[in-house]
Short mmCIF file of C-alpha atoms in Angstrom, two decimals:
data_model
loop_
_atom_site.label_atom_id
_atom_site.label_comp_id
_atom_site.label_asym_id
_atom_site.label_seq_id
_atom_site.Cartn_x
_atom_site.Cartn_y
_atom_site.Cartn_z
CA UNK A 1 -4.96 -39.71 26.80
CA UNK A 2 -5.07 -36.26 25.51
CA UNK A 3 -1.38 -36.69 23.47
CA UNK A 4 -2.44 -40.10 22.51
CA UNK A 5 -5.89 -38.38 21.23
CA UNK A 6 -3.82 -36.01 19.33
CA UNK A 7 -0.85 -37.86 17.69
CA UNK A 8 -3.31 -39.74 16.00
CA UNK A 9 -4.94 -36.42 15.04
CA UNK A 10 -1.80 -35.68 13.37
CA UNK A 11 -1.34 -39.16 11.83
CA UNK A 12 -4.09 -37.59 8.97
CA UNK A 13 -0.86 -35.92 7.24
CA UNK A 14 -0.24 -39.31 6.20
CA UNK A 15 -3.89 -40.09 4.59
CA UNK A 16 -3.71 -41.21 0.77
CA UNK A 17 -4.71 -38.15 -0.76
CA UNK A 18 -1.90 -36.06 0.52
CA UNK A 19 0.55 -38.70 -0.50
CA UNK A 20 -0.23 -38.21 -3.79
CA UNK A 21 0.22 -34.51 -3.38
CA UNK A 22 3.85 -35.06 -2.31
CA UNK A 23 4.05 -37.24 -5.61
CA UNK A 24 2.51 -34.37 -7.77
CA UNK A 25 5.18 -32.01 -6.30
CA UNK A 26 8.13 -34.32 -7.21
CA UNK A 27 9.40 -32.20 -10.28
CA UNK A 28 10.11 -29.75 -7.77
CA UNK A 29 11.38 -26.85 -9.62
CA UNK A 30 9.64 -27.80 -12.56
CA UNK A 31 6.28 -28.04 -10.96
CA UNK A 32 4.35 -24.71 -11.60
CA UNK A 33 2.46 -25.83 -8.20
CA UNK A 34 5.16 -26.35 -6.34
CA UNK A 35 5.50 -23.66 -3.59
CA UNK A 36 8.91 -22.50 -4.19
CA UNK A 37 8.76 -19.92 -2.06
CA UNK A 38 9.87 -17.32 0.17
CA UNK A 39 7.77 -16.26 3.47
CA UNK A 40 7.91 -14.67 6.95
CA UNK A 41 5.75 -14.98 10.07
CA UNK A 42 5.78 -12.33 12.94
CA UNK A 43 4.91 -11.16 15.88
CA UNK A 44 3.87 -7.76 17.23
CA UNK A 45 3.51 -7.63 21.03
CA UNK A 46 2.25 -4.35 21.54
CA UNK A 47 -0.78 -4.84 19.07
CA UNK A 48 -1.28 -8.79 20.25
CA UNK A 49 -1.30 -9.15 16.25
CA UNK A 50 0.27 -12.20 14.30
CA UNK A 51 0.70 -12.37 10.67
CA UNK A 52 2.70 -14.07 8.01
CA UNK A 53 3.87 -12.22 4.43
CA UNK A 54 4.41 -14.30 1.25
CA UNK A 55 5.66 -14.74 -2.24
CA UNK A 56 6.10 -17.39 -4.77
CA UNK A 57 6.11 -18.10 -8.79
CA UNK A 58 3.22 -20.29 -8.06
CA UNK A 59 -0.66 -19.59 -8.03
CA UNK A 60 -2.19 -18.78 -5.43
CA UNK A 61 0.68 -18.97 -2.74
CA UNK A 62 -1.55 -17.19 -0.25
CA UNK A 63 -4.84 -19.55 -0.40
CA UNK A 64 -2.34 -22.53 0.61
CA UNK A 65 0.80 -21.25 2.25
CA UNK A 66 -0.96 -19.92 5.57
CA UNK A 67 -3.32 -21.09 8.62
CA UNK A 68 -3.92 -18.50 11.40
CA UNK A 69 -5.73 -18.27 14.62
CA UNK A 70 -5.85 -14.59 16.28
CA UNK A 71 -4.70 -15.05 19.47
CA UNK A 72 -3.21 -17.76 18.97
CA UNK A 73 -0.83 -19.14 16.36
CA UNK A 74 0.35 -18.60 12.66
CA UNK A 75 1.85 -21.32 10.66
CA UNK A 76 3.47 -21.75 7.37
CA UNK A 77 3.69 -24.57 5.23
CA UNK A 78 5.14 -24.39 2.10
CA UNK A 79 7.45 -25.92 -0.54
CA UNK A 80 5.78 -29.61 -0.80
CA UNK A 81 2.73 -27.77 1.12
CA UNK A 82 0.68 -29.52 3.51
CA UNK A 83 -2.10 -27.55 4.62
CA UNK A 84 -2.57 -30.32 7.49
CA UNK A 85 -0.09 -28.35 9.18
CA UNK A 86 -2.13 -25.77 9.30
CA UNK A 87 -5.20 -27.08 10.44
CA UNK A 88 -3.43 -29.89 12.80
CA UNK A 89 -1.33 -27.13 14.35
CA UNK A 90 -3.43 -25.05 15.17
CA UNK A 91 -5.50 -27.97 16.74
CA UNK A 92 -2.55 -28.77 19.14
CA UNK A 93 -1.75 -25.46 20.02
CA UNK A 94 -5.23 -24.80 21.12
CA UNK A 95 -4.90 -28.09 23.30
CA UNK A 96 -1.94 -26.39 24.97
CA UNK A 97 0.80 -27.66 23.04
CA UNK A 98 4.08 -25.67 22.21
CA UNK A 99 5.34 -24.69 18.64
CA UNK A 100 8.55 -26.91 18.89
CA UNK A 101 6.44 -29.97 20.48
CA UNK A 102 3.37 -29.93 17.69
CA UNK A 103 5.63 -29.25 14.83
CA UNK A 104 7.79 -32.43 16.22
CA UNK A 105 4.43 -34.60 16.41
CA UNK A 106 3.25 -33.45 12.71
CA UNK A 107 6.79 -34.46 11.31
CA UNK A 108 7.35 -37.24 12.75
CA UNK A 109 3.74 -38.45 11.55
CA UNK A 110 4.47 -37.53 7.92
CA UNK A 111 5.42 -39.79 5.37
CA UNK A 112 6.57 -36.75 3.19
CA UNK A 113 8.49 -34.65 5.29
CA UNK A 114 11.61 -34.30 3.79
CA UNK A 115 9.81 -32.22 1.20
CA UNK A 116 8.23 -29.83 3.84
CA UNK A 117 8.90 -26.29 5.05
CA UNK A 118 6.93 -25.61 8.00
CA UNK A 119 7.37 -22.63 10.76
CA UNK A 120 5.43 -21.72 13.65
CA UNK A 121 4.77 -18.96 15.77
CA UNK A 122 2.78 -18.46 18.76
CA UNK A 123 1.07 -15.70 20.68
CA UNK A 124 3.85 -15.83 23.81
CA UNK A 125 6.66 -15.37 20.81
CA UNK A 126 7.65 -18.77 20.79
CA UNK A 127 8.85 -20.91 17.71
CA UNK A 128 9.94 -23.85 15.26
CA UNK A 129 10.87 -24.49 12.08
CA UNK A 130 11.89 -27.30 9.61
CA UNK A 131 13.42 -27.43 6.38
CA UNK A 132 13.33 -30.74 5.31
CA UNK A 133 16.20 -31.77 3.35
CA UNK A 134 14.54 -32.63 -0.24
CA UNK A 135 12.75 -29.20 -0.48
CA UNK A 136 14.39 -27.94 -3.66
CA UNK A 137 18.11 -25.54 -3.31
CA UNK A 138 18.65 -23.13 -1.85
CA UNK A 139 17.01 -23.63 1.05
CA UNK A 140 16.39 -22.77 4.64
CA UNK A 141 14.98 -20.56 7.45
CA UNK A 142 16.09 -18.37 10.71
CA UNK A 143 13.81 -17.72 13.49
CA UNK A 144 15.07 -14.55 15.85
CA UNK A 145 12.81 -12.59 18.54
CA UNK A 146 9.11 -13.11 17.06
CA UNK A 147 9.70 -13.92 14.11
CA UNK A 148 11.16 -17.03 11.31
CA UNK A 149 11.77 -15.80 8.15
CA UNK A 150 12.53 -19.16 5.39
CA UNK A 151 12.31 -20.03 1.47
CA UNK A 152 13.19 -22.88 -0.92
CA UNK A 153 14.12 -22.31 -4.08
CA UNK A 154 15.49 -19.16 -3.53
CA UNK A 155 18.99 -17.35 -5.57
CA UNK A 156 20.72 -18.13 -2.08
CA UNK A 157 20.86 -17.56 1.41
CA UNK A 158 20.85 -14.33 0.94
CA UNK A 159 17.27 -13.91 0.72
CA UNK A 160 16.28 -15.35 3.91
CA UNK A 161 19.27 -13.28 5.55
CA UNK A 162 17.41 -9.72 3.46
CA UNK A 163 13.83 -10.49 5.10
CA UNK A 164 15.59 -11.15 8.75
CA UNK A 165 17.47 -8.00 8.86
CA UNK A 166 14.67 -6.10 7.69
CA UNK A 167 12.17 -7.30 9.92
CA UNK A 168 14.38 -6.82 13.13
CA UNK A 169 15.39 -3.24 11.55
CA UNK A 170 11.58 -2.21 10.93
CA UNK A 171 8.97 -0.28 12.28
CA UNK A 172 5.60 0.79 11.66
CA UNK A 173 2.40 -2.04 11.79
CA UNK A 174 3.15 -5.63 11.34
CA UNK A 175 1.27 -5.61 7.90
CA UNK A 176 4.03 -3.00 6.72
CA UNK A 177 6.55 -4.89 8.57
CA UNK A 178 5.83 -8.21 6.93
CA UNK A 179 5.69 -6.26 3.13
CA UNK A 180 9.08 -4.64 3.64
CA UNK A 181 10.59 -7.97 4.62
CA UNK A 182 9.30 -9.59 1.75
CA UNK A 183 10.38 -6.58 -0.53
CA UNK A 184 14.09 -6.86 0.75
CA UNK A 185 13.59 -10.41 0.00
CA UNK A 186 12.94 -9.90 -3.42
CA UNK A 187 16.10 -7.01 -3.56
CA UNK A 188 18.15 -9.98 -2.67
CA UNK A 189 17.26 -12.50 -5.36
CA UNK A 190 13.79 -13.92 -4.26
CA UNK A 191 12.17 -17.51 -5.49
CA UNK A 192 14.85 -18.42 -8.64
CA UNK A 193 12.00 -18.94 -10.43
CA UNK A 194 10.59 -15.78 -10.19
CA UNK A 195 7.59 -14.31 -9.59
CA UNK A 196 3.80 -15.06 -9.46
CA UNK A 197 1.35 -14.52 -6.29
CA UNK A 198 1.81 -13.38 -2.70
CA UNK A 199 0.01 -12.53 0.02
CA UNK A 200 -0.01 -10.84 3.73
CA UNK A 201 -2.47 -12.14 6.21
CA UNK A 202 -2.69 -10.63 10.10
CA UNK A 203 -4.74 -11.75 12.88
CA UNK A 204 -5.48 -10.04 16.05
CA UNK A 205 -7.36 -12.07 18.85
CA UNK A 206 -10.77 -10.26 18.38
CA UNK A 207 -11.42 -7.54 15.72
CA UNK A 208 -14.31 -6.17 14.34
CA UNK A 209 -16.32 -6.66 17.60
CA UNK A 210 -15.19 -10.00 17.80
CA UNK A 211 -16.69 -11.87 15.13
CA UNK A 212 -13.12 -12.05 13.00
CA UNK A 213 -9.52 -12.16 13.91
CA UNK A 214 -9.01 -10.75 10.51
CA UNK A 215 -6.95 -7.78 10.73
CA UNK A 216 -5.51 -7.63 6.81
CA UNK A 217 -6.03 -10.02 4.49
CA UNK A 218 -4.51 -9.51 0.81
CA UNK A 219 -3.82 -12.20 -1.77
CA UNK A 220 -2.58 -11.34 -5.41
CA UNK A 221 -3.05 -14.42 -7.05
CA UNK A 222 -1.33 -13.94 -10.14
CA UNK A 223 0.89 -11.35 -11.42
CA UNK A 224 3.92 -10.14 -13.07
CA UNK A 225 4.86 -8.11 -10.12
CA UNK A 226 2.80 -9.28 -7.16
CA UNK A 227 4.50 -7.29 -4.86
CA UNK A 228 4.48 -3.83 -6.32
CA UNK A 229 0.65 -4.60 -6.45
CA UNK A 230 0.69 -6.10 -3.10
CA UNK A 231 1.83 -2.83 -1.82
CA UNK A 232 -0.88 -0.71 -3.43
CA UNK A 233 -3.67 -2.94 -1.90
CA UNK A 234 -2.38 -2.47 1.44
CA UNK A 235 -1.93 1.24 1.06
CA UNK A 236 -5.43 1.31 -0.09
CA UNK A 237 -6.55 -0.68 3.08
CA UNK A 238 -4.36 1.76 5.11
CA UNK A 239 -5.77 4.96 3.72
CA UNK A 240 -8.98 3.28 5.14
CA UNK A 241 -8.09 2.63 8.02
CA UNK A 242 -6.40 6.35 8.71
CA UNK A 243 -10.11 7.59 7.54
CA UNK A 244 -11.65 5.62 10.27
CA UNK A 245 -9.39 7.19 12.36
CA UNK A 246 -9.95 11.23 10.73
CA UNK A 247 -13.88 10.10 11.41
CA UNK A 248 -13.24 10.02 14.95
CA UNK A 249 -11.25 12.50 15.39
CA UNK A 250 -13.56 14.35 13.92
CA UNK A 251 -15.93 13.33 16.25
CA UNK A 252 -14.23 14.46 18.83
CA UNK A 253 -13.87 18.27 17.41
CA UNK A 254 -10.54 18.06 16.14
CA UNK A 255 -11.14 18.79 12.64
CA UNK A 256 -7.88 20.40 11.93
CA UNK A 257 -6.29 17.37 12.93
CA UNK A 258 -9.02 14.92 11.13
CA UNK A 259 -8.23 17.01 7.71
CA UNK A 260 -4.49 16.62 8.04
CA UNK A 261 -5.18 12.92 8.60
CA UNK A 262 -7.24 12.86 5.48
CA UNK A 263 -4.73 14.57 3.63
CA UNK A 264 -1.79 11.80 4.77
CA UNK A 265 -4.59 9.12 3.44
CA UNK A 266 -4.67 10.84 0.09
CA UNK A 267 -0.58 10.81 -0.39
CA UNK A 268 -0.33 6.59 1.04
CA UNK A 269 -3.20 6.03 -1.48
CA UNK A 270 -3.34 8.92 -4.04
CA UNK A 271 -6.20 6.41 -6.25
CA UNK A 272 -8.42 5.86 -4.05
CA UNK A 273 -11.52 7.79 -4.55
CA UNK A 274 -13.10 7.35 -1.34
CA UNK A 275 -9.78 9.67 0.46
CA UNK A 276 -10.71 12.77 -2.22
CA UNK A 277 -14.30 12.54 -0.94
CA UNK A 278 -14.15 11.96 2.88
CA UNK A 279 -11.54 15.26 2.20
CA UNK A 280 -13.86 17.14 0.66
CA UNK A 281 -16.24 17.27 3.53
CA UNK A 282 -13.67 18.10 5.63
CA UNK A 283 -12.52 20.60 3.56
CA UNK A 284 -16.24 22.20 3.44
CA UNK A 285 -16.48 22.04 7.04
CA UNK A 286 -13.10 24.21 7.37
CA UNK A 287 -14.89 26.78 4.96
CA UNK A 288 -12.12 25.95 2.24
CA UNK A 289 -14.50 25.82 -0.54
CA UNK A 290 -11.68 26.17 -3.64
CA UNK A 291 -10.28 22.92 -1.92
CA UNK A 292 -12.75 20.71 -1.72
CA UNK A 293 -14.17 20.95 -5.12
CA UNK A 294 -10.26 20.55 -5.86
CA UNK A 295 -10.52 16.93 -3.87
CA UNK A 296 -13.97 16.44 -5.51
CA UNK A 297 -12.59 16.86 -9.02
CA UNK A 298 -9.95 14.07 -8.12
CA UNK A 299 -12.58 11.73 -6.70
CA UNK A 300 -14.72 11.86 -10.15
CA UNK A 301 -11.20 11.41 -12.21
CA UNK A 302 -10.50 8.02 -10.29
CA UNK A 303 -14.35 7.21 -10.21
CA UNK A 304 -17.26 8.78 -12.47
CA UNK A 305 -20.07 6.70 -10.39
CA UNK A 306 -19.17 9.71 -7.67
CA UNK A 307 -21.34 11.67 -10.08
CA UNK A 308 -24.50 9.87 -9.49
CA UNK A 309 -23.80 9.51 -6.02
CA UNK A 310 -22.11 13.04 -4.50
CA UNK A 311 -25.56 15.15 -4.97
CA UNK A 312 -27.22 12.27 -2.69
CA UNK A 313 -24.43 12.92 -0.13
CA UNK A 314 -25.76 14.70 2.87
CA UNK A 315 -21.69 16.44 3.29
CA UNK A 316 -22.72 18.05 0.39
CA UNK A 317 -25.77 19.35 1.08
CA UNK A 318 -24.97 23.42 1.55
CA UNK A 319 -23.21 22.97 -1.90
CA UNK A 320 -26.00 21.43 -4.07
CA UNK A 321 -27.08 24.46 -6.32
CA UNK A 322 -23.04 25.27 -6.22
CA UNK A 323 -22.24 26.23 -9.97
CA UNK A 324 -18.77 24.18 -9.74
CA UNK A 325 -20.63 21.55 -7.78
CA UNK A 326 -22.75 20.96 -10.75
CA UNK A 327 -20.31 21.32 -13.07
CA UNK A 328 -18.34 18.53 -11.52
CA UNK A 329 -21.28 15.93 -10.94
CA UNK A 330 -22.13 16.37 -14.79
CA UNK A 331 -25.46 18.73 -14.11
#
C-alpha cells in the first residue's frame, strides 16, 4: 500500500504544468532559463551536515536547483529542472525509501526525463544520480564517498572531474568544501555559457535550537562573477560565526584566546564592520587602548551608522569622554 501510495505521489512530475516547463526549456543552450549548470552535493559525517554548492549562467540557479531536509536528504535537480524532485524525494526518503530506489520511481514517472539531471544524497552517505541523455553537451556526473559532483553544459568533462578531486582532496567545513569544489570547477572551464548565479545551501538536522536545519544559506542571484562574490558572503557569515565562538570563549575567561579569534575574523572578512567592533572591546578589556580605537577607526570606515551607535554601546562605556573616542564617533 505504502509504495502504491507513493508512486502515484511521484506520478505529479508528469502534471500539465511541468510539461510545459520541459517544452519552455527545449532551446536548451539557448534558453537563458535553462539550468545549464554545474553543482555538487556532500556529505560531512562528523558534523551530521548535508549541503549542495552551485553555479549556472542562469537566474536564480539557487532558488530552483536545490531541496534539502537536515537530517535527512539533499537533492539536485537541474538542467530541464524539476523541482518535483525535490519535494517528491524528499517525501520518499522520509517514508524510508533509498536514494537509488526514489530517484528510480521519480524517473520512471516522468514524461521528461531525458532532459533531467537529478542526484541524491542521504544522511547514511548513500546515493544516485541520472543524466538523462537530452540534457545539453557536455554532460554528466560522478558520485564517490559522500558526495556526486555533475553539470550539463559544461567546456567538458573536465569540470565535473575538477569539483571531484577537490572535494575528496579538501578540508575545512562542508560550506568551504562545497565553494572550493565549485571554484576548481570553474578553473576547469565551468557552464560554456558562462556565468550568472550560484548558491551554497547546508543543513544540519537541528540548528538554532531546533527550529531550522539551516546551517548556511547563500544565493547570488545575478552576477558577473557569482563566485568571487559567493566567497565574500560566506567569509562574512564565517567571521560571524568565529565571533560567536570569541563570545564564548570569552565567557569562559580566555580573553587572550577570544582576541586572537577576533583578530582571525577580521583577516577571513577584513569588511565587515561588526569584526572591528566586537575587537575593540576586546582590545579595551586587554588594556590595549591605541588598538582598539585602531579597530574602531576601521569599523566607522566600513560603516558611519557605528557613529550613532558606539557611544550607546555599554563596551564602551569607560571610554565615553575619551578625546579619540569622540573624535572618532564625530563629537
Amino acid at each position: 500500500m505504502r509504495r502504491s501510495v507513493l508512486v502515484a505521489l511521484a506520478t505529479l512530475i508528469v502534471t500539465p504544468g511541468f510539461a510545459l516547463c520541459q517544452e519552455a526549456n527545449s532551446a536548451g543552450i539557448h534558453d537563458p532559463n535553462y539550468l545549464g549548470t554545474f553543482s555538487i552535493i556532500g556529505r560531512d559525517p562528523d558534523t551530521g551536515q548535508l549541503g549542495m554548492g552551485v553555479q549556472s549562467k542562469a537566474f536564480g540557479a539557487g532558488n530552483r536547483a536545490m531541496h534539502a531536509k537536515g537530517g535527512l536528504v539533499i537533492i539536485a535537480h537541474q538542467a530541464a529542472a524539476n523541482p518535483m524532485y525535490g519535494a517528491i524525494g524528499i517525501e520518499l526518503l522520509q517514508a524510508g525509501y533509498s536514494p537509488e530506489e526514489a530517484l528510480e520511481i521519480m524517473v520512471a514517472s516522468d514524461e521528461g526525463r531525458d532532459r533531467r539531471q537529478v542526484s541524491i544524497l542521504d544522511q547514511e552517505g548513500r546515493t544516485a544520480a541520472w543524466t538523462g541523455t537530452g540534457a545539453s553537451d557536455w554532460k554528466g556526473h560522478r558520485c564517490g564517498v559522500n558526495y556526486c559532483a555533475q553539470g550539463n553544459i559544461l567546456t567538458g568533462p573536465e569540470v565535473v572531474a575538477a569539483m571531484s578531486a577537490s572535494f575528496e582532496s579538501s578540508t575545512g567545513t562542508l560550506a568551504e568544501r562545497l565553494m572550493d569544489a565549485l571554484d576548481a570547477a570553474q578553473a576547469a572551464g565551468g557552464d560554456a555559457r558562462g556565468m550568472q548565479s550560484g548558491a551554497i545551501l547546508v543543513v544540519a538536522p537541528r540548528v538554532n535550537g531546533g527550529y531550522s536545519d539551516r546551517v548556511v544559506d547563500i544565493r547570488v542571484d545575478d552576477h558577473d562573477e557569482p563566485l568571487v562574490e559567493m566567497r565574500r558572503v560566506l567569509n562574512v557569515y564565517r567571521s560571524g560565526q568565529m565571533l560567536r565562538e570569541a563570545g564564548q570563549m570569552r565567557r569562559d575567561g580566555d580573553l587572550e584566546g577570544a582576541e586572537a579569534l577576533a583578530r582571525e575574523a577580521s583577516r577571513t572578512s577584513p569588511g565587515n564592520d561588526n569584526v572591528w567592533v566586537s575587537l575593540a572591546s576586546m582590545l579595551l578589556e586587554l588594556g590595549r587602548e591605541d588598538d582598539a580605537f585602531e579597530a574602531l577607526e576601521r569599523a566607522v570606515e566600513l560603516n558611519p551608522g557605528r557613529r550613532r551607535t558606539l557611544p550607546r554601546e555599554d563596551a564602551f562605556e569607560g571610554v565615553r569622554d575619551d578625546p579619540r573616542f569622540l573624535r572618532i564617533v564625530g563629537r
